[in-house]
Amino acid sequence: MNETDLAFTPALELAKLIRRRELSPLELVEIYLNRIQQLNPKLGSYFTVTADLAIADATAKTELITQTSELPPFFGVPISIKDLNPVAGVPCTYGSPALLNNIPEFDDGVVSRIKQAGFIILGKTATSELGSFPYTEPTGFPPARNPWNLEYTPGGSSGGAAAAVAAGLCAIAQGSDGGGSIRGPAACCGLVGIKPSRGRVSKAPVGERLAGIAVNGPIARTVADAAAMLDTISGYVTGDPYWLPDPEPSFLTAATTQPKNLRVAFTTGIAPLGEADATCKQAVLQTVKLLEQLGHQVAEMSLDLSALVEPFQIVWQSGITASGLPAEILQPLNRWLLAQTGSVSEYIQAIYAMQIVARQIVALFNNIDVLVLPVYLHSPIRVGEWAALSPEDTFQQIVNWIAPCPPANATGQPAIAIPVGFDSHGLPMSVQLLGKPAAEATLISLAAQLEAANPWIQHRPNLAT
């Protein structure tokens, strides 16, 4: 394989090449760093590239591989970390230029597990300010762009992570999802994105906030890569407010196991916010047809989230207040959201209301195994498309766009975004699979079955390297 082929090789395959000593961690890191140097200026995928740290780590791992065969699963594989998650000694900006000199002294819990799995960190990927927006255009940084068409967004808030994976600027990425921030960028960039169940991935060492709606998870080129990374980052840490038992068998095993015939429901609209556009609807209907051909029982259903929109908004926007950043340094939309923040009583009432709706949504799964729905209600927006709108109008556009994503955050259920094709602008099309609580294995098995029936790994964006 040439260097470009290696850059787009699945992470698990790279790990095998390293174990067989057909490729060294140092060689691989240098390939990715060269691509970052060439392509990041046009993509805006990374805020910070930790080249010296990555080369030092790769050099040590290249030496270590000659001394032992006892290696962790992703030994020597390059990864990126979203710039909402602290890495000791590396700037963590949370998408704000005011925090360029914020250097954490500790690793986030998910980062610790990533290091333990043998990954090599290449840098911190771009995020929207405080992770608030489903596009990645924070003030003071270049906008993140979609590798498939640079005029369009790669989504957000894990937009830099998804763009980096799609462009071959890392083998796999860590993202986080508080309202679609893994699934949306994965969909925009033609990748697999898993939003795990609540309690699957620890939020250590910090405490929980946002009523448990936000989780960390993988963004990858293949279902197997995403499943294997989820295996490595999952697990209880002492003091976690909620947790799930380790999966038996592993999520990677689920990716190689045929699912049983499942009861699958689907919808192409979210009341009261409307129907998906023609492209997103086509993605769902195309997937439904394939599921039927694979032997699953499929039926249409409706999903009314009228009672969820307001309480979820109140809980979600509380993260801006919790950041502690003063209003004057925030972007206009975050400043406006901060001004909308109500009392503690209103916040608690919103949690209660959200939990009531969440129970109703979970109850739908008494009769189904999986719900297929769009990731977003319309195709990706252009970079800067909403820049001239008022904060109020921008927020309404966001709510209408991401409507299919918040239900899984409210309920804590697992969800996975997978590619299904391309639209007329050359942008990826995607669907979302929503599963029963703690049933990531079912979603992973089904996603792998769909991946085998409709492969996407052979597709690459047309970039100049």
CSV table of C-alpha atoms in Angstrom, one decimal:
chain,number,residue,atom,x,y,z
A,1,MET,CA,0.0,0.0,0.0
A,2,ASN,CA,1.1,3.6,-0.7
A,3,GLU,CA,0.9,6.3,2.0
A,4,THR,CA,-2.5,7.5,0.9
A,5,ASP,CA,-3.9,3.9,1.1
A,6,LEU,CA,-2.4,3.6,4.6
A,7,ALA,CA,-4.0,6.9,5.7
A,8,PHE,CA,-7.4,5.5,4.7
A,9,THR,CA,-6.9,2.0,6.1
A,10,PRO,CA,-9.2,1.0,9.0
A,11,ALA,CA,-7.7,1.4,12.4
A,12,LEU,CA,-8.0,-2.3,13.2
A,13,GLU,CA,-6.1,-3.2,10.1
A,14,LEU,CA,-3.4,-0.7,10.9
A,15,ALA,CA,-3.0,-2.3,14.4
A,16,LYS,CA,-2.5,-5.7,12.7
A,17,LEU,CA,0.1,-4.3,10.3
A,18,ILE,CA,2.0,-2.9,13.3
A,19,ARG,CA,1.7,-6.1,15.3
A,20,ARG,CA,3.1,-8.0,12.3
A,21,ARG,CA,5.9,-5.4,12.1
A,22,GLU,CA,5.0,-4.6,8.5
A,23,LEU,CA,4.5,-1.0,9.6
A,24,SER,CA,6.0,1.0,12.5
A,25,PRO,CA,4.1,3.4,14.6
A,26,LEU,CA,6.6,6.1,13.7
A,27,GLU,CA,6.1,5.5,10.0
A,28,LEU,CA,2.4,5.8,10.4
A,29,VAL,CA,2.5,8.9,12.5
A,30,GLU,CA,4.7,10.6,10.0
A,31,ILE,CA,2.2,9.8,7.2
A,32,TYR,CA,-0.7,11.4,9.1
A,33,LEU,CA,1.4,14.4,10.2
A,34,ASN,CA,2.4,15.0,6.6
A,35,ARG,CA,-1.3,14.9,5.5
A,36,ILE,CA,-2.3,17.2,8.4
A,37,GLN,CA,0.4,19.7,7.3
A,38,GLN,CA,-0.8,19.7,3.7
A,39,LEU,CA,-4.6,19.5,4.2
A,40,ASN,CA,-5.5,21.0,7.6
A,41,PRO,CA,-5.1,24.6,6.3
A,42,LYS,CA,-8.0,24.0,3.9
A,43,LEU,CA,-10.1,21.7,6.2
A,44,GLY,CA,-9.8,23.3,9.6
A,45,SER,CA,-9.9,19.9,11.2
A,46,TYR,CA,-7.4,20.5,14.0
A,47,PHE,CA,-7.1,23.4,16.4
A,48,THR,CA,-3.8,22.0,17.9
A,49,VAL,CA,-1.4,19.4,16.3
A,50,THR,CA,0.8,17.8,18.9
A,51,ALA,CA,3.5,16.7,16.4
A,52,ASP,CA,6.4,16.6,18.8
A,53,LEU,CA,4.4,14.6,21.4
A,54,ALA,CA,3.1,12.2,18.7
A,55,ILE,CA,6.6,11.6,17.3
A,56,ALA,CA,8.0,11.0,20.7
A,57,ASP,CA,5.3,8.5,21.6
A,58,ALA,CA,5.6,6.8,18.2
A,59,THR,CA,9.3,6.5,18.6
A,60,ALA,CA,9.0,4.9,22.0
A,61,LYS,CA,6.3,2.5,20.7
A,62,THR,CA,8.4,1.6,17.7
A,63,GLU,CA,11.1,0.6,20.1
A,64,LEU,CA,8.8,-1.2,22.4
A,65,ILE,CA,7.3,-3.4,19.7
A,66,THR,CA,10.7,-5.1,19.3
A,67,GLN,CA,10.7,-6.0,23.0
A,68,THR,CA,7.3,-7.5,23.7
A,69,SER,CA,4.3,-9.2,22.0
A,70,GLU,CA,2.0,-8.1,24.8
A,71,LEU,CA,0.4,-5.1,23.2
A,72,PRO,CA,-2.9,-3.3,23.8
A,73,PRO,CA,-5.5,-3.5,21.0
A,74,PHE,CA,-4.8,-0.2,19.2
A,75,PHE,CA,-1.0,-0.1,19.8
A,76,GLY,CA,0.6,2.6,17.6
A,77,VAL,CA,-2.6,3.7,15.9
A,78,PRO,CA,-3.0,7.5,15.5
A,79,ILE,CA,-6.2,9.1,16.9
A,80,SER,CA,-7.5,12.6,17.4
A,81,ILE,CA,-9.2,14.1,20.5
A,82,LYS,CA,-12.0,16.6,20.4
A,83,ASP,CA,-11.1,19.9,21.9
A,84,LEU,CA,-13.8,19.6,24.6
A,85,ASN,CA,-11.8,16.9,26.3
A,86,PRO,CA,-8.6,17.7,28.4
A,87,VAL,CA,-5.3,16.1,27.5
A,88,ALA,CA,-2.6,16.8,30.0
A,89,GLY,CA,-0.1,19.5,28.8
A,90,VAL,CA,-2.1,20.3,25.6
A,91,PRO,CA,-4.3,23.4,25.1
A,92,CYS,CA,-8.0,22.8,25.6
A,93,THR,CA,-9.9,25.7,24.1
A,94,TYR,CA,-13.5,24.4,24.1
A,95,GLY,CA,-13.8,26.3,20.9
A,96,SER,CA,-13.0,29.7,22.5
A,97,PRO,CA,-9.9,31.8,21.6
A,98,ALA,CA,-10.1,33.2,25.1
A,99,LEU,CA,-8.9,29.7,26.3
A,100,LEU,CA,-5.9,29.3,24.0
A,101,ASN,CA,-3.7,29.3,27.0
A,102,ASN,CA,-5.8,26.9,29.0
A,103,ILE,CA,-3.4,23.9,29.6
A,104,PRO,CA,-5.0,21.1,31.6
A,105,GLU,CA,-2.8,19.2,34.1
A,106,PHE,CA,-4.8,16.0,33.8
A,107,ASP,CA,-6.3,13.7,31.2
A,108,ASP,CA,-10.0,13.3,30.8
A,109,GLY,CA,-11.1,9.8,31.7
A,110,VAL,CA,-11.8,8.8,28.1
A,111,VAL,CA,-8.4,10.1,27.1
A,112,SER,CA,-6.8,7.9,29.8
A,113,ARG,CA,-8.5,4.9,28.3
A,114,ILE,CA,-7.5,5.9,24.8
A,115,LYS,CA,-3.9,6.0,25.9
A,116,GLN,CA,-4.2,2.7,27.7
A,117,ALA,CA,-5.5,1.1,24.5
A,118,GLY,CA,-2.2,2.1,22.8
A,119,PHE,CA,-3.4,4.9,20.6
A,120,ILE,CA,-1.1,7.8,19.7
A,121,ILE,CA,-2.7,11.2,19.9
A,122,LEU,CA,-2.1,13.5,16.9
A,123,GLY,CA,-3.8,16.6,18.3
A,124,LYS,CA,-7.1,18.3,19.3
A,125,THR,CA,-9.8,18.6,16.7
A,126,ALA,CA,-12.0,21.6,16.0
A,127,THR,CA,-15.3,22.0,17.9
A,128,SER,CA,-18.0,24.7,17.9
A,129,GLU,CA,-17.8,27.1,20.8
A,130,LEU,CA,-18.6,25.1,24.0
A,131,GLY,CA,-19.8,22.3,21.7
A,132,SER,CA,-23.1,24.2,21.3
A,133,PHE,CA,-23.7,24.2,17.5
A,134,PRO,CA,-24.2,21.5,14.8
A,135,TYR,CA,-21.6,23.3,12.6
A,136,THR,CA,-18.0,24.1,13.5
A,137,GLU,CA,-17.3,27.8,12.9
A,138,PRO,CA,-16.0,29.2,16.2
A,139,THR,CA,-14.8,32.8,16.2
A,140,GLY,CA,-11.1,33.1,16.1
A,141,PHE,CA,-10.5,29.8,14.3
A,142,PRO,CA,-10.8,28.8,10.7
A,143,PRO,CA,-14.2,27.1,10.0
A,144,ALA,CA,-14.1,23.3,9.7
A,145,ARG,CA,-15.0,22.1,6.2
A,146,ASN,CA,-16.4,18.9,4.8
A,147,PRO,CA,-13.7,16.9,2.9
A,148,TRP,CA,-16.3,15.8,0.4
A,149,ASN,CA,-17.2,19.3,-0.6
A,150,LEU,CA,-15.3,22.2,1.0
A,151,GLU,CA,-18.3,24.6,0.6
A,152,TYR,CA,-20.2,22.6,3.2
A,153,THR,CA,-20.0,22.0,6.9
A,154,PRO,CA,-18.7,18.7,8.4
A,155,GLY,CA,-21.3,19.2,11.1
A,156,GLY,CA,-20.7,19.8,14.8
A,157,SER,CA,-19.8,19.9,17.4
A,158,SER,CA,-17.4,17.1,16.6
A,159,GLY,CA,-17.0,18.6,13.1
A,160,GLY,CA,-13.2,18.6,13.2
A,161,ALA,CA,-13.1,15.0,14.4
A,162,ALA,CA,-15.3,13.8,11.5
A,163,ALA,CA,-13.5,15.9,8.9
A,164,ALA,CA,-10.1,14.5,10.1
A,165,VAL,CA,-11.2,10.9,9.8
A,166,ALA,CA,-12.9,11.4,6.4
A,167,ALA,CA,-9.9,13.2,5.0
A,168,GLY,CA,-7.4,10.6,6.2
A,169,LEU,CA,-5.9,13.0,8.9
A,170,CYS,CA,-6.2,10.3,11.6
A,171,ALA,CA,-7.3,6.7,11.6
A,172,ILE,CA,-10.2,7.1,14.0
A,173,ALA,CA,-11.5,9.9,16.3
A,174,GLN,CA,-13.0,10.6,19.7
A,175,GLY,CA,-16.1,12.7,19.8
A,176,SER,CA,-18.9,13.6,22.1
A,177,ASP,CA,-22.6,13.8,21.7
A,178,GLY,CA,-25.1,15.9,23.7
A,179,GLY,CA,-27.7,16.4,21.0
A,180,GLY,CA,-26.3,14.7,17.9
A,181,SER,CA,-22.7,15.9,18.0
A,182,ILE,CA,-21.2,12.5,17.0
A,183,ARG,CA,-24.0,11.3,14.8
A,184,GLY,CA,-24.4,14.6,12.8
A,185,PRO,CA,-20.7,15.0,11.9
A,186,ALA,CA,-20.5,11.3,11.1
A,187,ALA,CA,-23.5,11.7,8.8
A,188,CYS,CA,-22.1,14.8,7.1
A,189,CYS,CA,-18.8,13.1,6.4
A,190,GLY,CA,-19.8,9.6,5.5
A,191,LEU,CA,-18.6,7.9,8.6
A,192,VAL,CA,-19.8,5.6,11.4
A,193,GLY,CA,-20.6,7.4,14.7
A,194,ILE,CA,-21.8,5.7,17.8
A,195,LYS,CA,-23.6,7.6,20.6
A,196,PRO,CA,-23.3,5.1,23.4
A,197,SER,CA,-25.9,4.4,26.1
A,198,ARG,CA,-25.8,6.6,29.2
A,199,GLY,CA,-23.4,5.0,31.7
A,200,ARG,CA,-21.5,3.1,29.1
A,201,VAL,CA,-18.5,5.5,28.9
A,202,SER,CA,-17.4,7.1,32.2
A,203,LYS,CA,-17.3,10.9,32.5
A,204,ALA,CA,-14.5,10.7,35.0
A,205,PRO,CA,-12.6,12.4,36.5
A,206,VAL,CA,-15.1,15.3,36.4
A,207,GLY,CA,-18.7,15.1,37.7
A,208,GLU,CA,-21.7,14.7,35.5
A,209,ARG,CA,-23.8,17.6,34.3
A,210,LEU,CA,-26.6,18.3,31.7
A,211,ALA,CA,-28.7,15.5,33.3
A,212,GLY,CA,-26.7,12.8,31.6
A,213,ILE,CA,-27.6,13.8,28.0
A,214,ALA,CA,-23.9,14.1,26.8
A,215,VAL,CA,-21.6,11.1,26.2
A,216,ASN,CA,-18.3,10.3,24.6
A,217,GLY,CA,-18.0,7.9,21.7
A,218,PRO,CA,-16.1,6.9,18.5
A,219,ILE,CA,-16.1,8.3,15.0
A,220,ALA,CA,-14.7,5.8,12.5
A,221,ARG,CA,-14.6,4.6,8.9
A,222,THR,CA,-16.0,1.1,9.7
A,223,VAL,CA,-18.5,-0.4,12.1
A,224,ALA,CA,-15.8,-2.8,13.4
A,225,ASP,CA,-13.4,0.1,14.2
A,226,ALA,CA,-16.1,2.0,16.0
A,227,ALA,CA,-17.1,-1.1,18.0
A,228,ALA,CA,-13.6,-1.9,19.0
A,229,MET,CA,-12.9,1.6,20.1
A,230,LEU,CA,-16.1,1.6,22.1
A,231,ASP,CA,-14.9,-1.6,23.8
A,232,THR,CA,-11.7,0.3,24.9
A,233,ILE,CA,-13.3,3.4,26.3
A,234,SER,CA,-16.3,1.7,28.0
A,235,GLY,CA,-16.4,0.8,31.7
A,236,TYR,CA,-17.2,2.0,35.2
A,237,VAL,CA,-14.9,4.3,37.1
A,238,THR,CA,-15.3,4.5,40.9
A,239,GLY,CA,-17.8,7.1,41.8
A,240,ASP,CA,-19.7,7.3,38.5
A,241,PRO,CA,-23.3,8.3,39.1
A,242,TYR,CA,-24.6,5.6,36.8
A,243,TRP,CA,-23.0,2.7,34.9
A,244,LEU,CA,-23.6,-0.4,32.8
A,245,PRO,CA,-22.0,-3.8,33.0
A,246,ASP,CA,-19.3,-4.6,30.5
A,247,PRO,CA,-20.7,-6.2,27.3
A,248,GLU,CA,-20.6,-9.9,26.9
A,249,PRO,CA,-19.4,-10.6,24.3
A,250,SER,CA,-17.5,-7.6,23.2
A,251,PHE,CA,-18.8,-4.9,20.9
A,252,LEU,CA,-16.2,-6.0,18.3
A,253,THR,CA,-17.6,-9.5,18.5
A,254,ALA,CA,-21.0,-8.0,17.8
A,255,ALA,CA,-19.7,-6.4,14.6
A,256,THR,CA,-18.8,-9.9,13.3
A,257,THR,CA,-22.0,-11.6,14.4
A,258,GLN,CA,-25.1,-11.8,12.2
A,259,PRO,CA,-28.1,-10.2,13.9
A,260,LYS,CA,-31.3,-12.2,14.4
A,261,ASN,CA,-34.4,-11.1,12.5
A,262,LEU,CA,-35.3,-7.9,14.2
A,263,ARG,CA,-38.5,-5.9,14.6
A,264,VAL,CA,-37.6,-2.6,12.9
A,265,ALA,CA,-39.7,0.6,12.9
A,266,PHE,CA,-38.9,3.6,10.8
A,267,THR,CA,-40.0,7.2,10.4
A,268,THR,CA,-39.0,10.0,8.1
A,269,GLY,CA,-40.4,12.9,10.1
A,270,ILE,CA,-40.4,14.3,13.6
A,271,ALA,CA,-43.6,16.0,14.9
A,272,PRO,CA,-44.0,18.9,15.4
A,273,LEU,CA,-40.9,19.8,13.4
A,274,GLY,CA,-41.9,18.2,10.1
A,275,GLU,CA,-40.6,15.8,7.5
A,276,ALA,CA,-37.1,15.1,6.3
A,277,ASP,CA,-36.1,16.6,3.0
A,278,ALA,CA,-36.1,14.4,-0.1
A,279,THR,CA,-32.5,13.4,0.3
A,280,CYS,CA,-32.7,12.4,4.0
A,281,LYS,CA,-36.0,10.6,3.3
A,282,GLN,CA,-34.5,8.7,0.5
A,283,ALA,CA,-31.7,7.5,2.8
A,284,VAL,CA,-34.2,6.1,5.2
A,285,LEU,CA,-36.4,4.5,2.6
A,286,GLN,CA,-33.4,3.0,0.9
A,287,THR,CA,-32.3,1.5,4.2
A,288,VAL,CA,-35.7,0.2,5.0
A,289,LYS,CA,-35.9,-1.6,1.7
A,290,LEU,CA,-32.5,-3.2,2.3
A,291,LEU,CA,-33.6,-4.3,5.8
A,292,GLU,CA,-36.6,-6.0,4.4
A,293,GLN,CA,-34.4,-7.8,1.9
A,294,LEU,CA,-32.2,-9.0,4.8
A,295,GLY,CA,-35.2,-10.6,6.4
A,296,HIS,CA,-36.1,-8.1,9.1
A,297,GLN,CA,-39.7,-7.1,10.0
A,298,VAL,CA,-40.2,-3.5,9.1
A,299,ALA,CA,-43.1,-1.2,9.8
A,300,GLU,CA,-43.6,2.6,9.7
A,301,MET,CA,-44.4,4.5,12.9
A,302,SER,CA,-44.8,8.1,14.0
A,303,LEU,CA,-42.7,10.0,16.5
A,304,ASP,CA,-44.1,13.1,18.2
A,305,LEU,CA,-41.6,15.1,20.3
A,306,SER,CA,-43.8,18.0,21.0
A,307,ALA,CA,-43.4,17.6,24.7
A,308,LEU,CA,-39.6,17.2,24.5
A,309,VAL,CA,-38.4,20.2,22.6
A,310,GLU,CA,-38.7,22.9,25.3
A,311,PRO,CA,-37.4,20.9,28.3
A,312,PHE,CA,-34.5,19.4,26.3
A,313,GLN,CA,-33.6,22.9,25.2
A,314,ILE,CA,-33.5,24.2,28.8
A,315,VAL,CA,-31.3,21.3,30.0
A,316,TRP,CA,-29.0,21.5,27.0
A,317,GLN,CA,-28.4,25.2,27.1
A,318,SER,CA,-27.5,25.0,30.8
A,319,GLY,CA,-24.1,23.9,29.7
A,320,ILE,CA,-23.3,27.4,28.5
A,321,THR,CA,-24.1,28.7,32.0
A,322,ALA,CA,-22.1,25.9,33.6
A,323,SER,CA,-19.0,26.8,31.5
A,324,GLY,CA,-18.6,29.9,33.6
A,325,LEU,CA,-17.4,32.0,30.6
A,326,PRO,CA,-18.6,35.6,30.7
A,327,ALA,CA,-21.1,36.6,28.1
A,328,GLU,CA,-18.9,39.3,26.5
A,329,ILE,CA,-16.5,36.7,25.1
A,330,LEU,CA,-19.1,34.3,23.7
A,331,GLN,CA,-20.4,34.2,20.1
A,332,PRO,CA,-23.8,35.9,19.6
A,333,LEU,CA,-25.8,32.7,19.7
A,334,ASN,CA,-24.2,31.4,22.9
A,335,ARG,CA,-24.6,34.9,24.4
A,336,TRP,CA,-28.3,34.9,23.5
A,337,LEU,CA,-28.7,31.3,24.9
A,338,LEU,CA,-27.0,32.4,28.1
A,339,ALA,CA,-29.5,35.2,28.5
A,340,GLN,CA,-32.3,32.7,28.2
A,341,THR,CA,-31.2,30.7,31.1
A,342,GLY,CA,-33.8,30.5,33.8
A,343,SER,CA,-33.9,29.7,37.5
A,344,VAL,CA,-32.7,26.5,39.2
A,345,SER,CA,-36.3,25.6,39.7
A,346,GLU,CA,-37.0,25.9,35.9
A,347,TYR,CA,-34.0,23.7,35.2
A,348,ILE,CA,-35.2,21.0,37.6
A,349,GLN,CA,-38.7,21.1,36.3
A,350,ALA,CA,-37.2,20.7,32.8
A,351,ILE,CA,-35.4,17.6,33.9
A,352,TYR,CA,-38.6,16.1,35.2
A,353,ALA,CA,-40.5,16.9,32.0
A,354,MET,CA,-37.7,15.5,29.9
A,355,GLN,CA,-37.7,12.3,31.9
A,356,ILE,CA,-41.4,11.9,31.5
A,357,VAL,CA,-41.1,12.1,27.7
A,358,ALA,CA,-38.0,9.9,27.8
A,359,ARG,CA,-40.1,7.1,29.5
A,360,GLN,CA,-42.7,7.4,26.7
A,361,ILE,CA,-40.0,7.1,24.0
A,362,VAL,CA,-38.3,4.1,25.7
A,363,ALA,CA,-41.8,2.4,26.0
A,364,LEU,CA,-42.0,2.4,22.2
A,365,PHE,CA,-39.2,-0.2,22.3
A,366,ASN,CA,-41.4,-2.7,24.1
A,367,ASN,CA,-42.6,-3.7,20.7
A,368,ILE,CA,-39.6,-3.0,18.5
A,369,ASP,CA,-35.8,-3.7,18.5
A,370,VAL,CA,-34.6,-0.8,16.4
A,371,LEU,CA,-35.9,2.5,15.1
A,372,VAL,CA,-34.5,3.8,11.8
A,373,LEU,CA,-34.7,7.6,11.3
A,374,PRO,CA,-32.8,10.4,9.6
A,375,VAL,CA,-29.8,11.8,11.4
A,376,TYR,CA,-30.8,15.3,10.5
A,377,LEU,CA,-34.0,16.6,8.7
A,378,HIS,CA,-32.1,18.1,5.8
A,379,SER,CA,-28.8,17.9,4.1
A,380,PRO,CA,-25.6,19.7,5.4
A,381,ILE,CA,-25.6,23.5,5.3
A,382,ARG,CA,-22.9,25.5,3.5
A,383,VAL,CA,-20.2,27.0,5.7
A,384,GLY,CA,-21.4,30.4,6.9
A,385,GLU,CA,-25.0,29.8,5.6
A,386,TRP,CA,-26.6,31.0,8.8
A,387,ALA,CA,-24.0,33.6,9.8
A,388,ALA,CA,-26.3,36.6,8.9
A,389,LEU,CA,-29.3,35.3,10.9
A,390,SER,CA,-30.3,36.6,14.3
A,391,PRO,CA,-29.5,34.3,17.3
A,392,GLU,CA,-33.2,33.5,17.6
A,393,ASP,CA,-33.5,32.5,13.9
A,394,THR,CA,-30.3,30.6,14.0
A,395,PHE,CA,-31.4,28.6,17.0
A,396,GLN,CA,-34.8,27.7,15.4
A,397,GLN,CA,-32.9,26.6,12.3
A,398,ILE,CA,-30.7,24.3,14.5
A,399,VAL,CA,-33.7,22.8,16.3
A,400,ASN,CA,-35.4,22.1,13.0
A,401,TRP,CA,-32.3,20.5,11.5
A,402,ILE,CA,-31.1,18.2,14.3
A,403,ALA,CA,-34.6,17.1,15.5
A,404,PRO,CA,-34.0,13.4,15.1
A,405,CYS,CA,-31.0,13.3,17.4
A,406,PRO,CA,-32.0,14.7,20.9
A,407,PRO,CA,-34.4,11.8,21.7
A,408,ALA,CA,-31.5,9.4,22.3
A,409,ASN,CA,-29.8,12.0,24.5
A,410,ALA,CA,-32.9,12.5,26.5
A,411,THR,CA,-33.5,8.8,27.0
A,412,GLY,CA,-29.9,7.6,27.3
A,413,GLN,CA,-30.5,5.1,24.5
A,414,PRO,CA,-27.7,4.1,22.1
A,415,ALA,CA,-27.7,5.3,18.5
A,416,ILE,CA,-25.5,4.8,15.5
A,417,ALA,CA,-25.1,6.8,12.3
A,418,ILE,CA,-24.0,4.9,9.2
A,419,PRO,CA,-23.5,6.0,5.6
A,420,VAL,CA,-25.8,4.8,2.8
A,421,GLY,CA,-24.7,6.7,-0.4
A,422,PHE,CA,-24.2,10.2,-1.8
A,423,ASP,CA,-26.4,13.1,-2.8
A,424,SER,CA,-26.3,15.4,-5.9
A,425,HIS,CA,-23.7,17.6,-4.2
A,426,GLY,CA,-21.3,14.7,-3.7
A,427,LEU,CA,-22.1,14.8,0.0
A,428,PRO,CA,-22.7,11.6,2.0
A,429,MET,CA,-26.2,10.4,2.9
A,430,SER,CA,-26.7,8.7,6.2
A,431,VAL,CA,-29.3,7.1,8.5
A,432,GLN,CA,-29.5,6.7,12.3
A,433,LEU,CA,-30.3,3.5,14.1
A,434,LEU,CA,-31.8,3.9,17.6
A,435,GLY,CA,-31.8,0.9,19.9
A,436,LYS,CA,-33.1,-0.3,23.2
A,437,PRO,CA,-31.4,0.9,26.4
A,438,ALA,CA,-27.9,-0.7,26.7
A,439,ALA,CA,-28.4,-2.5,23.4
A,440,GLU,CA,-25.4,-1.2,21.5
A,441,ALA,CA,-24.5,-4.8,20.5
A,442,THR,CA,-27.8,-5.1,18.5
A,443,LEU,CA,-27.2,-1.8,16.7
A,444,ILE,CA,-23.6,-2.7,15.9
A,445,SER,CA,-24.6,-6.2,14.5
A,446,LEU,CA,-27.3,-4.6,12.4
A,447,ALA,CA,-25.0,-1.8,11.2
A,448,ALA,CA,-22.3,-4.3,10.2
A,449,GLN,CA,-24.9,-6.3,8.3
A,450,LEU,CA,-25.9,-3.2,6.4
A,451,GLU,CA,-22.3,-2.2,5.8
A,452,ALA,CA,-21.6,-5.6,4.3
A,453,ALA,CA,-24.7,-5.3,2.0
A,454,ASN,CA,-23.9,-1.8,1.0
A,455,PRO,CA,-20.1,-1.2,1.5
A,456,TRP,CA,-18.8,2.3,1.8
A,457,ILE,CA,-15.1,1.9,2.8
A,458,GLN,CA,-13.9,2.1,-0.8
A,459,HIS,CA,-15.1,5.8,-1.1
A,460,ARG,CA,-12.7,8.6,-0.4
A,461,PRO,CA,-13.0,12.4,-0.8
A,462,ASN,CA,-11.2,13.9,-3.8
A,463,LEU,CA,-8.4,15.7,-2.0
A,464,ALA,CA,-5.1,16.7,-3.4
A,465,THR,CA,-2.9,14.1,-1.7
